[in-house]
Amino acid sequence: MIDLLSSLATWVVPILIGTILIHGYWAKVDVFAAFIEGAGEAVGMVVRILPYIITIYFTLDLFQSSGALNLLIGPLQGLLSYLSVPKEVVPLAIIRPLSGPAAMAVVLRLMEKHGPDSLIGYMASTIEGSTDTTMYIATVYYGSVGVTRPRHSILVGLTADAAGFAAAVAVCNAIFGRG
Protein backbone atom coordinates (compact mmCIF):
# COMPACT_ATOMS: atom_id res chain seq x y z
CA MET A 1 0.00 0.00 0.00
CA ILE A 2 2.85 2.39 0.88
CA ASP A 3 4.53 1.67 -2.47
CA LEU A 4 1.28 2.43 -4.31
CA LEU A 5 0.86 5.75 -2.47
CA SER A 6 4.49 6.67 -3.09
CA SER A 7 4.11 5.85 -6.77
CA LEU A 8 0.89 7.84 -6.98
CA ALA A 9 2.49 10.83 -5.22
CA THR A 10 5.26 10.84 -7.81
CA TRP A 11 2.72 11.26 -10.60
CA VAL A 12 0.44 13.91 -9.02
CA VAL A 13 2.30 16.96 -10.39
CA PRO A 14 2.83 15.60 -13.94
CA ILE A 15 -0.86 14.59 -14.10
CA LEU A 16 -1.92 18.04 -12.86
CA ILE A 17 0.25 19.79 -15.46
CA GLY A 18 -1.03 17.50 -18.20
CA THR A 19 -4.64 18.12 -17.17
CA ILE A 20 -4.09 21.89 -17.28
CA LEU A 21 -2.49 21.69 -20.73
CA ILE A 22 -5.27 19.48 -22.11
CA HIS A 23 -7.98 21.73 -20.64
CA GLY A 24 -6.22 24.80 -22.08
CA TYR A 25 -6.07 23.15 -25.51
CA TRP A 26 -9.79 22.27 -25.44
CA ALA A 27 -10.74 25.73 -24.16
CA LYS A 28 -8.54 27.30 -26.88
CA VAL A 29 -6.43 29.19 -24.31
CA ASP A 30 -2.82 30.07 -25.00
CA VAL A 31 -1.52 28.37 -21.86
CA PHE A 32 2.05 29.61 -22.31
CA ALA A 33 0.95 33.24 -22.68
CA ALA A 34 -1.34 32.92 -19.66
CA PHE A 35 1.53 31.44 -17.64
CA ILE A 36 3.90 34.25 -18.65
CA GLU A 37 1.28 36.88 -17.80
CA GLY A 38 0.64 35.31 -14.39
CA ALA A 39 4.36 35.03 -13.65
CA GLY A 40 4.80 38.70 -14.53
CA GLU A 41 2.00 39.68 -12.16
CA ALA A 42 3.54 37.53 -9.41
CA VAL A 43 6.90 39.28 -9.77
CA GLY A 44 5.18 42.66 -9.47
CA MET A 45 3.32 41.52 -6.37
CA VAL A 46 6.53 40.22 -4.77
CA VAL A 47 8.21 43.57 -5.42
CA ARG A 48 5.23 45.38 -3.83
CA ILE A 49 5.04 43.25 -0.67
CA LEU A 50 8.76 42.58 -0.09
CA PRO A 51 9.31 45.79 1.93
CA TYR A 52 6.48 44.81 4.28
CA ILE A 53 7.86 41.30 4.75
CA ILE A 54 11.36 42.64 5.45
CA THR A 55 9.95 45.23 7.87
CA ILE A 56 7.97 42.63 9.81
CA TYR A 57 10.94 40.26 9.99
CA PHE A 58 13.33 43.06 11.01
CA THR A 59 10.90 44.35 13.65
CA LEU A 60 10.45 40.91 15.17
CA ASP A 61 14.21 40.33 15.18
CA LEU A 62 14.72 43.72 16.84
CA PHE A 63 11.94 42.94 19.31
CA GLN A 64 13.71 39.69 20.24
CA SER A 65 17.27 41.06 20.23
CA SER A 66 16.41 44.08 22.37
CA GLY A 67 14.97 41.89 25.11
CA ALA A 68 11.48 43.40 24.73
CA LEU A 69 10.03 39.99 23.90
CA ASN A 70 11.52 38.54 27.08
CA LEU A 71 9.94 41.41 29.03
CA LEU A 72 6.60 40.53 27.45
CA ILE A 73 6.98 36.79 27.98
CA GLY A 74 8.51 37.11 31.47
CA PRO A 75 5.26 37.73 33.37
CA LEU A 76 3.60 34.97 31.34
CA GLN A 77 6.39 32.43 31.98
CA GLY A 78 4.51 30.67 34.78
CA LEU A 79 1.37 30.33 32.67
CA LEU A 80 3.37 29.24 29.61
CA SER A 81 5.22 26.65 31.70
CA TYR A 82 1.95 25.39 33.21
CA LEU A 83 0.47 25.05 29.70
CA SER A 84 3.70 23.38 28.44
CA VAL A 85 4.28 26.13 25.86
CA PRO A 86 8.01 26.54 25.16
CA LYS A 87 8.89 30.24 25.19
CA GLU A 88 10.81 29.72 21.94
CA VAL A 89 7.59 29.23 19.93
CA VAL A 90 5.81 32.32 21.28
CA PRO A 91 7.39 34.63 18.63
CA LEU A 92 5.97 32.32 15.96
CA ALA A 93 2.48 32.76 17.40
CA ILE A 94 2.96 36.53 17.20
CA ILE A 95 4.41 36.72 13.68
CA ARG A 96 2.39 34.02 11.89
CA PRO A 97 -0.83 36.08 11.55
CA LEU A 98 1.21 38.92 10.03
CA SER A 99 3.52 37.30 7.48
CA GLY A 100 4.02 33.80 6.10
CA PRO A 101 7.60 34.31 4.91
CA ALA A 102 8.67 35.97 8.18
CA ALA A 103 7.03 33.13 10.12
CA MET A 104 8.86 30.60 7.96
CA ALA A 105 12.13 32.38 8.77
CA VAL A 106 11.31 32.00 12.48
CA VAL A 107 10.55 28.29 11.95
CA LEU A 108 13.83 27.80 10.11
CA ARG A 109 15.74 29.58 12.86
CA LEU A 110 14.10 27.34 15.48
CA MET A 111 14.94 24.26 13.40
CA GLU A 112 18.57 25.33 13.08
CA LYS A 113 18.89 26.00 16.81
CA HIS A 114 16.89 23.09 18.26
CA GLY A 115 16.79 20.59 15.38
CA PRO A 116 13.84 19.44 13.29
CA ASP A 117 13.31 16.32 15.43
CA SER A 118 13.09 18.21 18.72
CA LEU A 119 9.85 19.05 20.50
CA ILE A 120 10.31 22.70 19.52
CA GLY A 121 10.99 21.70 15.89
CA TYR A 122 7.84 19.56 15.75
CA MET A 123 5.83 22.26 17.47
CA ALA A 124 7.08 25.06 15.20
CA SER A 125 6.26 23.13 12.04
CA THR A 126 2.85 22.11 13.39
CA ILE A 127 2.05 25.72 14.35
CA GLU A 128 3.13 26.84 10.88
CA GLY A 129 0.74 24.34 9.31
CA SER A 130 -2.21 24.88 11.64
CA THR A 131 -2.38 28.68 11.60
CA ASP A 132 -2.72 31.25 8.85
CA THR A 133 -1.58 34.73 7.87
CA THR A 134 -4.87 36.30 8.93
CA MET A 135 -3.84 39.95 8.91
CA TYR A 136 -1.99 39.63 5.60
CA ILE A 137 -4.96 37.88 3.98
CA ALA A 138 -7.38 40.49 5.28
CA THR A 139 -5.19 43.32 4.03
CA VAL A 140 -4.63 41.91 0.56
CA TYR A 141 -8.09 40.53 -0.13
CA TYR A 142 -10.10 43.29 1.51
CA GLY A 143 -7.90 45.91 -0.13
CA SER A 144 -8.28 44.34 -3.57
CA VAL A 145 -12.08 44.38 -3.46
CA GLY A 146 -12.52 47.58 -1.44
CA VAL A 147 -13.88 46.16 1.83
CA THR A 148 -13.64 48.92 4.44
CA ARG A 149 -15.54 47.25 7.30
CA PRO A 150 -14.36 43.69 7.84
CA ARG A 151 -16.72 43.35 10.82
CA HIS A 152 -15.99 40.17 12.74
CA SER A 153 -13.92 38.30 10.17
CA ILE A 154 -10.54 39.40 11.53
CA LEU A 155 -11.53 38.49 15.10
CA VAL A 156 -12.73 35.09 13.90
CA GLY A 157 -9.51 34.56 11.93
CA LEU A 158 -7.30 35.48 14.89
CA THR A 159 -9.39 33.23 17.15
CA ALA A 160 -8.86 30.39 14.68
CA ASP A 161 -5.12 31.13 14.74
CA ALA A 162 -5.12 30.98 18.56
CA ALA A 163 -7.03 27.69 18.44
CA GLY A 164 -4.55 26.31 15.89
CA PHE A 165 -1.64 27.39 18.10
CA ALA A 166 -3.20 25.82 21.20
CA ALA A 167 -4.02 22.60 19.35
CA ALA A 168 -0.50 22.38 17.90
CA VAL A 169 1.05 22.80 21.35
CA ALA A 170 -1.31 20.26 22.94
CA VAL A 171 -0.89 17.64 20.20
CA CYS A 172 2.89 18.00 19.99
CA ASN A 173 3.22 17.77 23.77
CA ALA A 174 0.96 14.70 23.83
CA ILE A 175 2.77 12.91 21.00
CA PHE A 176 6.38 14.07 21.25
CA GLY A 177 6.88 15.77 24.54
CA ARG A 178 5.87 16.35 28.04
CA GLY A 179 2.49 14.61 27.85
PDB file of C-alpha atoms in Angstrom:
ATOM      1  CA  MET A   1       0.000   0.000   0.000  1.00  0.00           C
ATOM      2  CA  ILE A   2       2.849   2.390   0.881  1.00  0.00           C
ATOM      3  CA  ASP A   3       4.530   1.673  -2.468  1.00  0.00           C
ATOM      4  CA  LEU A   4       1.277   2.433  -4.310  1.00  0.00           C
ATOM      5  CA  LEU A   5       0.856   5.752  -2.470  1.00  0.00           C
ATOM      6  CA  SER A   6       4.488   6.667  -3.085  1.00  0.00           C
ATOM      7  CA  SER A   7       4.107   5.848  -6.771  1.00  0.00           C
ATOM      8  CA  LEU A   8       0.886   7.841  -6.984  1.00  0.00           C
ATOM      9  CA  ALA A   9       2.489  10.828  -5.216  1.00  0.00           C
ATOM     10  CA  THR A  10       5.264  10.841  -7.807  1.00  0.00           C
ATOM     11  CA  TRP A  11       2.716  11.258 -10.603  1.00  0.00           C
ATOM     12  CA  VAL A  12       0.439  13.908  -9.024  1.00  0.00           C
ATOM     13  CA  VAL A  13       2.296  16.965 -10.393  1.00  0.00           C
ATOM     14  CA  PRO A  14       2.825  15.603 -13.937  1.00  0.00           C
ATOM     15  CA  ILE A  15      -0.856  14.591 -14.097  1.00  0.00           C
ATOM     16  CA  LEU A  16      -1.922  18.036 -12.861  1.00  0.00           C
ATOM     17  CA  ILE A  17       0.247  19.791 -15.456  1.00  0.00           C
ATOM     18  CA  GLY A  18      -1.029  17.498 -18.199  1.00  0.00           C
ATOM     19  CA  THR A  19      -4.640  18.123 -17.175  1.00  0.00           C
ATOM     20  CA  ILE A  20      -4.093  21.894 -17.276  1.00  0.00           C
ATOM     21  CA  LEU A  21      -2.495  21.690 -20.727  1.00  0.00           C
ATOM     22  CA  ILE A  22      -5.275  19.476 -22.113  1.00  0.00           C
ATOM     23  CA  HIS A  23      -7.979  21.733 -20.640  1.00  0.00           C
ATOM     24  CA  GLY A  24      -6.223  24.798 -22.080  1.00  0.00           C
ATOM     25  CA  TYR A  25      -6.071  23.154 -25.513  1.00  0.00           C
ATOM     26  CA  TRP A  26      -9.790  22.267 -25.437  1.00  0.00           C
ATOM     27  CA  ALA A  27     -10.740  25.727 -24.162  1.00  0.00           C
ATOM     28  CA  LYS A  28      -8.543  27.304 -26.879  1.00  0.00           C
ATOM     29  CA  VAL A  29      -6.434  29.191 -24.307  1.00  0.00           C
ATOM     30  CA  ASP A  30      -2.819  30.069 -24.997  1.00  0.00           C
ATOM     31  CA  VAL A  31      -1.519  28.371 -21.858  1.00  0.00           C
ATOM     32  CA  PHE A  32       2.054  29.610 -22.313  1.00  0.00           C
ATOM     33  CA  ALA A  33       0.953  33.245 -22.683  1.00  0.00           C
ATOM     34  CA  ALA A  34      -1.341  32.919 -19.660  1.00  0.00           C
ATOM     35  CA  PHE A  35       1.530  31.439 -17.642  1.00  0.00           C
ATOM     36  CA  ILE A  36       3.905  34.249 -18.652  1.00  0.00           C
ATOM     37  CA  GLU A  37       1.284  36.878 -17.798  1.00  0.00           C
ATOM     38  CA  GLY A  38       0.640  35.306 -14.385  1.00  0.00           C
ATOM     39  CA  ALA A  39       4.363  35.029 -13.650  1.00  0.00           C
ATOM     40  CA  GLY A  40       4.803  38.702 -14.534  1.00  0.00           C
ATOM     41  CA  GLU A  41       1.996  39.677 -12.156  1.00  0.00           C
ATOM     42  CA  ALA A  42       3.541  37.534  -9.408  1.00  0.00           C
ATOM     43  CA  VAL A  43       6.902  39.284  -9.771  1.00  0.00           C
ATOM     44  CA  GLY A  44       5.176  42.658  -9.469  1.00  0.00           C
ATOM     45  CA  MET A  45       3.317  41.520  -6.368  1.00  0.00           C
ATOM     46  CA  VAL A  46       6.530  40.221  -4.768  1.00  0.00           C
ATOM     47  CA  VAL A  47       8.211  43.570  -5.416  1.00  0.00           C
ATOM     48  CA  ARG A  48       5.233  45.382  -3.832  1.00  0.00           C
ATOM     49  CA  ILE A  49       5.040  43.253  -0.670  1.00  0.00           C
ATOM     50  CA  LEU A  50       8.760  42.580  -0.094  1.00  0.00           C
ATOM     51  CA  PRO A  51       9.313  45.792   1.927  1.00  0.00           C
ATOM     52  CA  TYR A  52       6.481  44.807   4.278  1.00  0.00           C
ATOM     53  CA  ILE A  53       7.862  41.300   4.754  1.00  0.00           C
ATOM     54  CA  ILE A  54      11.357  42.643   5.454  1.00  0.00           C
ATOM     55  CA  THR A  55       9.952  45.229   7.871  1.00  0.00           C
ATOM     56  CA  ILE A  56       7.966  42.628   9.808  1.00  0.00           C
ATOM     57  CA  TYR A  57      10.938  40.263   9.991  1.00  0.00           C
ATOM     58  CA  PHE A  58      13.325  43.057  11.013  1.00  0.00           C
ATOM     59  CA  THR A  59      10.896  44.349  13.651  1.00  0.00           C
ATOM     60  CA  LEU A  60      10.449  40.908  15.170  1.00  0.00           C
ATOM     61  CA  ASP A  61      14.205  40.332  15.184  1.00  0.00           C
ATOM     62  CA  LEU A  62      14.722  43.724  16.838  1.00  0.00           C
ATOM     63  CA  PHE A  63      11.943  42.938  19.314  1.00  0.00           C
ATOM     64  CA  GLN A  64      13.714  39.690  20.244  1.00  0.00           C
ATOM     65  CA  SER A  65      17.270  41.058  20.226  1.00  0.00           C
ATOM     66  CA  SER A  66      16.414  44.077  22.374  1.00  0.00           C
ATOM     67  CA  GLY A  67      14.966  41.890  25.111  1.00  0.00           C
ATOM     68  CA  ALA A  68      11.482  43.403  24.733  1.00  0.00           C
ATOM     69  CA  LEU A  69      10.034  39.994  23.895  1.00  0.00           C
ATOM     70  CA  ASN A  70      11.523  38.543  27.083  1.00  0.00           C
ATOM     71  CA  LEU A  71       9.943  41.414  29.033  1.00  0.00           C
ATOM     72  CA  LEU A  72       6.595  40.534  27.454  1.00  0.00           C
ATOM     73  CA  ILE A  73       6.977  36.788  27.979  1.00  0.00           C
ATOM     74  CA  GLY A  74       8.513  37.114  31.472  1.00  0.00           C
ATOM     75  CA  PRO A  75       5.261  37.735  33.366  1.00  0.00           C
ATOM     76  CA  LEU A  76       3.604  34.971  31.343  1.00  0.00           C
ATOM     77  CA  GLN A  77       6.394  32.434  31.978  1.00  0.00           C
ATOM     78  CA  GLY A  78       4.513  30.672  34.781  1.00  0.00           C
ATOM     79  CA  LEU A  79       1.374  30.327  32.671  1.00  0.00           C
ATOM     80  CA  LEU A  80       3.371  29.238  29.609  1.00  0.00           C
ATOM     81  CA  SER A  81       5.216  26.653  31.697  1.00  0.00           C
ATOM     82  CA  TYR A  82       1.952  25.393  33.211  1.00  0.00           C
ATOM     83  CA  LEU A  83       0.468  25.047  29.702  1.00  0.00           C
ATOM     84  CA  SER A  84       3.699  23.384  28.436  1.00  0.00           C
ATOM     85  CA  VAL A  85       4.282  26.125  25.862  1.00  0.00           C
ATOM     86  CA  PRO A  86       8.007  26.545  25.165  1.00  0.00           C
ATOM     87  CA  LYS A  87       8.885  30.243  25.190  1.00  0.00           C
ATOM     88  CA  GLU A  88      10.808  29.721  21.941  1.00  0.00           C
ATOM     89  CA  VAL A  89       7.590  29.226  19.934  1.00  0.00           C
ATOM     90  CA  VAL A  90       5.808  32.322  21.282  1.00  0.00           C
ATOM     91  CA  PRO A  91       7.387  34.629  18.632  1.00  0.00           C
ATOM     92  CA  LEU A  92       5.970  32.316  15.964  1.00  0.00           C
ATOM     93  CA  ALA A  93       2.481  32.762  17.404  1.00  0.00           C
ATOM     94  CA  ILE A  94       2.957  36.529  17.197  1.00  0.00           C
ATOM     95  CA  ILE A  95       4.414  36.723  13.684  1.00  0.00           C
ATOM     96  CA  ARG A  96       2.388  34.019  11.892  1.00  0.00           C
ATOM     97  CA  PRO A  97      -0.832  36.077  11.551  1.00  0.00           C
ATOM     98  CA  LEU A  98       1.210  38.918  10.030  1.00  0.00           C
ATOM     99  CA  SER A  99       3.523  37.303   7.483  1.00  0.00           C
ATOM    100  CA  GLY A 100       4.018  33.805   6.105  1.00  0.00           C
ATOM    101  CA  PRO A 101       7.604  34.310   4.913  1.00  0.00           C
ATOM    102  CA  ALA A 102       8.669  35.971   8.178  1.00  0.00           C
ATOM    103  CA  ALA A 103       7.029  33.129  10.124  1.00  0.00           C
ATOM    104  CA  MET A 104       8.858  30.596   7.958  1.00  0.00           C
ATOM    105  CA  ALA A 105      12.126  32.376   8.773  1.00  0.00           C
ATOM    106  CA  VAL A 106      11.312  31.998  12.480  1.00  0.00           C
ATOM    107  CA  VAL A 107      10.548  28.291  11.950  1.00  0.00           C
ATOM    108  CA  LEU A 108      13.830  27.795  10.111  1.00  0.00           C
ATOM    109  CA  ARG A 109      15.742  29.585  12.864  1.00  0.00           C
ATOM    110  CA  LEU A 110      14.100  27.340  15.480  1.00  0.00           C
ATOM    111  CA  MET A 111      14.935  24.263  13.397  1.00  0.00           C
ATOM    112  CA  GLU A 112      18.573  25.328  13.080  1.00  0.00           C
ATOM    113  CA  LYS A 113      18.894  26.002  16.807  1.00  0.00           C
ATOM    114  CA  HIS A 114      16.889  23.092  18.256  1.00  0.00           C
ATOM    115  CA  GLY A 115      16.794  20.589  15.384  1.00  0.00           C
ATOM    116  CA  PRO A 116      13.844  19.438  13.291  1.00  0.00           C
ATOM    117  CA  ASP A 117      13.309  16.321  15.427  1.00  0.00           C
ATOM    118  CA  SER A 118      13.090  18.206  18.717  1.00  0.00           C
ATOM    119  CA  LEU A 119       9.851  19.047  20.501  1.00  0.00           C
ATOM    120  CA  ILE A 120      10.312  22.701  19.523  1.00  0.00           C
ATOM    121  CA  GLY A 121      10.986  21.702  15.888  1.00  0.00           C
ATOM    122  CA  TYR A 122       7.845  19.565  15.747  1.00  0.00           C
ATOM    123  CA  MET A 123       5.828  22.260  17.472  1.00  0.00           C
ATOM    124  CA  ALA A 124       7.077  25.060  15.202  1.00  0.00           C
ATOM    125  CA  SER A 125       6.261  23.130  12.040  1.00  0.00           C
ATOM    126  CA  THR A 126       2.851  22.110  13.393  1.00  0.00           C
ATOM    127  CA  ILE A 127       2.049  25.716  14.351  1.00  0.00           C
ATOM    128  CA  GLU A 128       3.129  26.841  10.881  1.00  0.00           C
ATOM    129  CA  GLY A 129       0.735  24.341   9.310  1.00  0.00           C
ATOM    130  CA  SER A 130      -2.213  24.876  11.640  1.00  0.00           C
ATOM    131  CA  THR A 131      -2.384  28.681  11.604  1.00  0.00           C
ATOM    132  CA  ASP A 132      -2.725  31.248   8.847  1.00  0.00           C
ATOM    133  CA  THR A 133      -1.583  34.727   7.871  1.00  0.00           C
ATOM    134  CA  THR A 134      -4.867  36.299   8.929  1.00  0.00           C
ATOM    135  CA  MET A 135      -3.839  39.951   8.915  1.00  0.00           C
ATOM    136  CA  TYR A 136      -1.989  39.630   5.603  1.00  0.00           C
ATOM    137  CA  ILE A 137      -4.961  37.880   3.981  1.00  0.00           C
ATOM    138  CA  ALA A 138      -7.385  40.489   5.283  1.00  0.00           C
ATOM    139  CA  THR A 139      -5.185  43.319   4.033  1.00  0.00           C
ATOM    140  CA  VAL A 140      -4.628  41.914   0.561  1.00  0.00           C
ATOM    141  CA  TYR A 141      -8.095  40.531  -0.128  1.00  0.00           C
ATOM    142  CA  TYR A 142     -10.100  43.288   1.509  1.00  0.00           C
ATOM    143  CA  GLY A 143      -7.900  45.912  -0.129  1.00  0.00           C
ATOM    144  CA  SER A 144      -8.278  44.342  -3.570  1.00  0.00           C
ATOM    145  CA  VAL A 145     -12.084  44.382  -3.456  1.00  0.00           C
ATOM    146  CA  GLY A 146     -12.517  47.578  -1.440  1.00  0.00           C
ATOM    147  CA  VAL A 147     -13.881  46.164   1.826  1.00  0.00           C
ATOM    148  CA  THR A 148     -13.639  48.920   4.436  1.00  0.00           C
ATOM    149  CA  ARG A 149     -15.535  47.255   7.298  1.00  0.00           C
ATOM    150  CA  PRO A 150     -14.365  43.694   7.843  1.00  0.00           C
ATOM    151  CA  ARG A 151     -16.724  43.345  10.822  1.00  0.00           C
ATOM    152  CA  HIS A 152     -15.991  40.173  12.738  1.00  0.00           C
ATOM    153  CA  SER A 153     -13.924  38.302  10.175  1.00  0.00           C
ATOM    154  CA  ILE A 154     -10.542  39.404  11.533  1.00  0.00           C
ATOM    155  CA  LEU A 155     -11.528  38.492  15.103  1.00  0.00           C
ATOM    156  CA  VAL A 156     -12.732  35.090  13.898  1.00  0.00           C
ATOM    157  CA  GLY A 157      -9.508  34.561  11.927  1.00  0.00           C
ATOM    158  CA  LEU A 158      -7.299  35.477  14.891  1.00  0.00           C
ATOM    159  CA  THR A 159      -9.394  33.234  17.149  1.00  0.00           C
ATOM    160  CA  ALA A 160      -8.857  30.386  14.679  1.00  0.00           C
ATOM    161  CA  ASP A 161      -5.117  31.131  14.743  1.00  0.00           C
ATOM    162  CA  ALA A 162      -5.118  30.982  18.556  1.00  0.00           C
ATOM    163  CA  ALA A 163      -7.029  27.686  18.440  1.00  0.00           C
ATOM    164  CA  GLY A 164      -4.548  26.305  15.895  1.00  0.00           C
ATOM    165  CA  PHE A 165      -1.637  27.390  18.103  1.00  0.00           C
ATOM    166  CA  ALA A 166      -3.198  25.818  21.195  1.00  0.00           C
ATOM    167  CA  ALA A 167      -4.015  22.603  19.352  1.00  0.00           C
ATOM    168  CA  ALA A 168      -0.497  22.380  17.897  1.00  0.00           C
ATOM    169  CA  VAL A 169       1.046  22.801  21.348  1.00  0.00           C
ATOM    170  CA  ALA A 170      -1.310  20.258  22.935  1.00  0.00           C
ATOM    171  CA  VAL A 171      -0.895  17.636  20.205  1.00  0.00           C
ATOM    172  CA  CYS A 172       2.891  17.996  19.990  1.00  0.00           C
ATOM    173  CA  ASN A 173       3.220  17.768  23.769  1.00  0.00           C
ATOM    174  CA  ALA A 174       0.956  14.699  23.827  1.00  0.00           C
ATOM    175  CA  ILE A 175       2.765  12.908  21.005  1.00  0.00           C
ATOM    176  CA  PHE A 176       6.384  14.073  21.247  1.00  0.00           C
ATOM    177  CA  GLY A 177       6.876  15.769  24.540  1.00  0.00           C
ATOM    178  CA  ARG A 178       5.871  16.346  28.042  1.00  0.00           C
ATOM    179  CA  GLY A 179       2.485  14.615  27.847  1.00  0.00           C
TER     180      GLY A 179
END
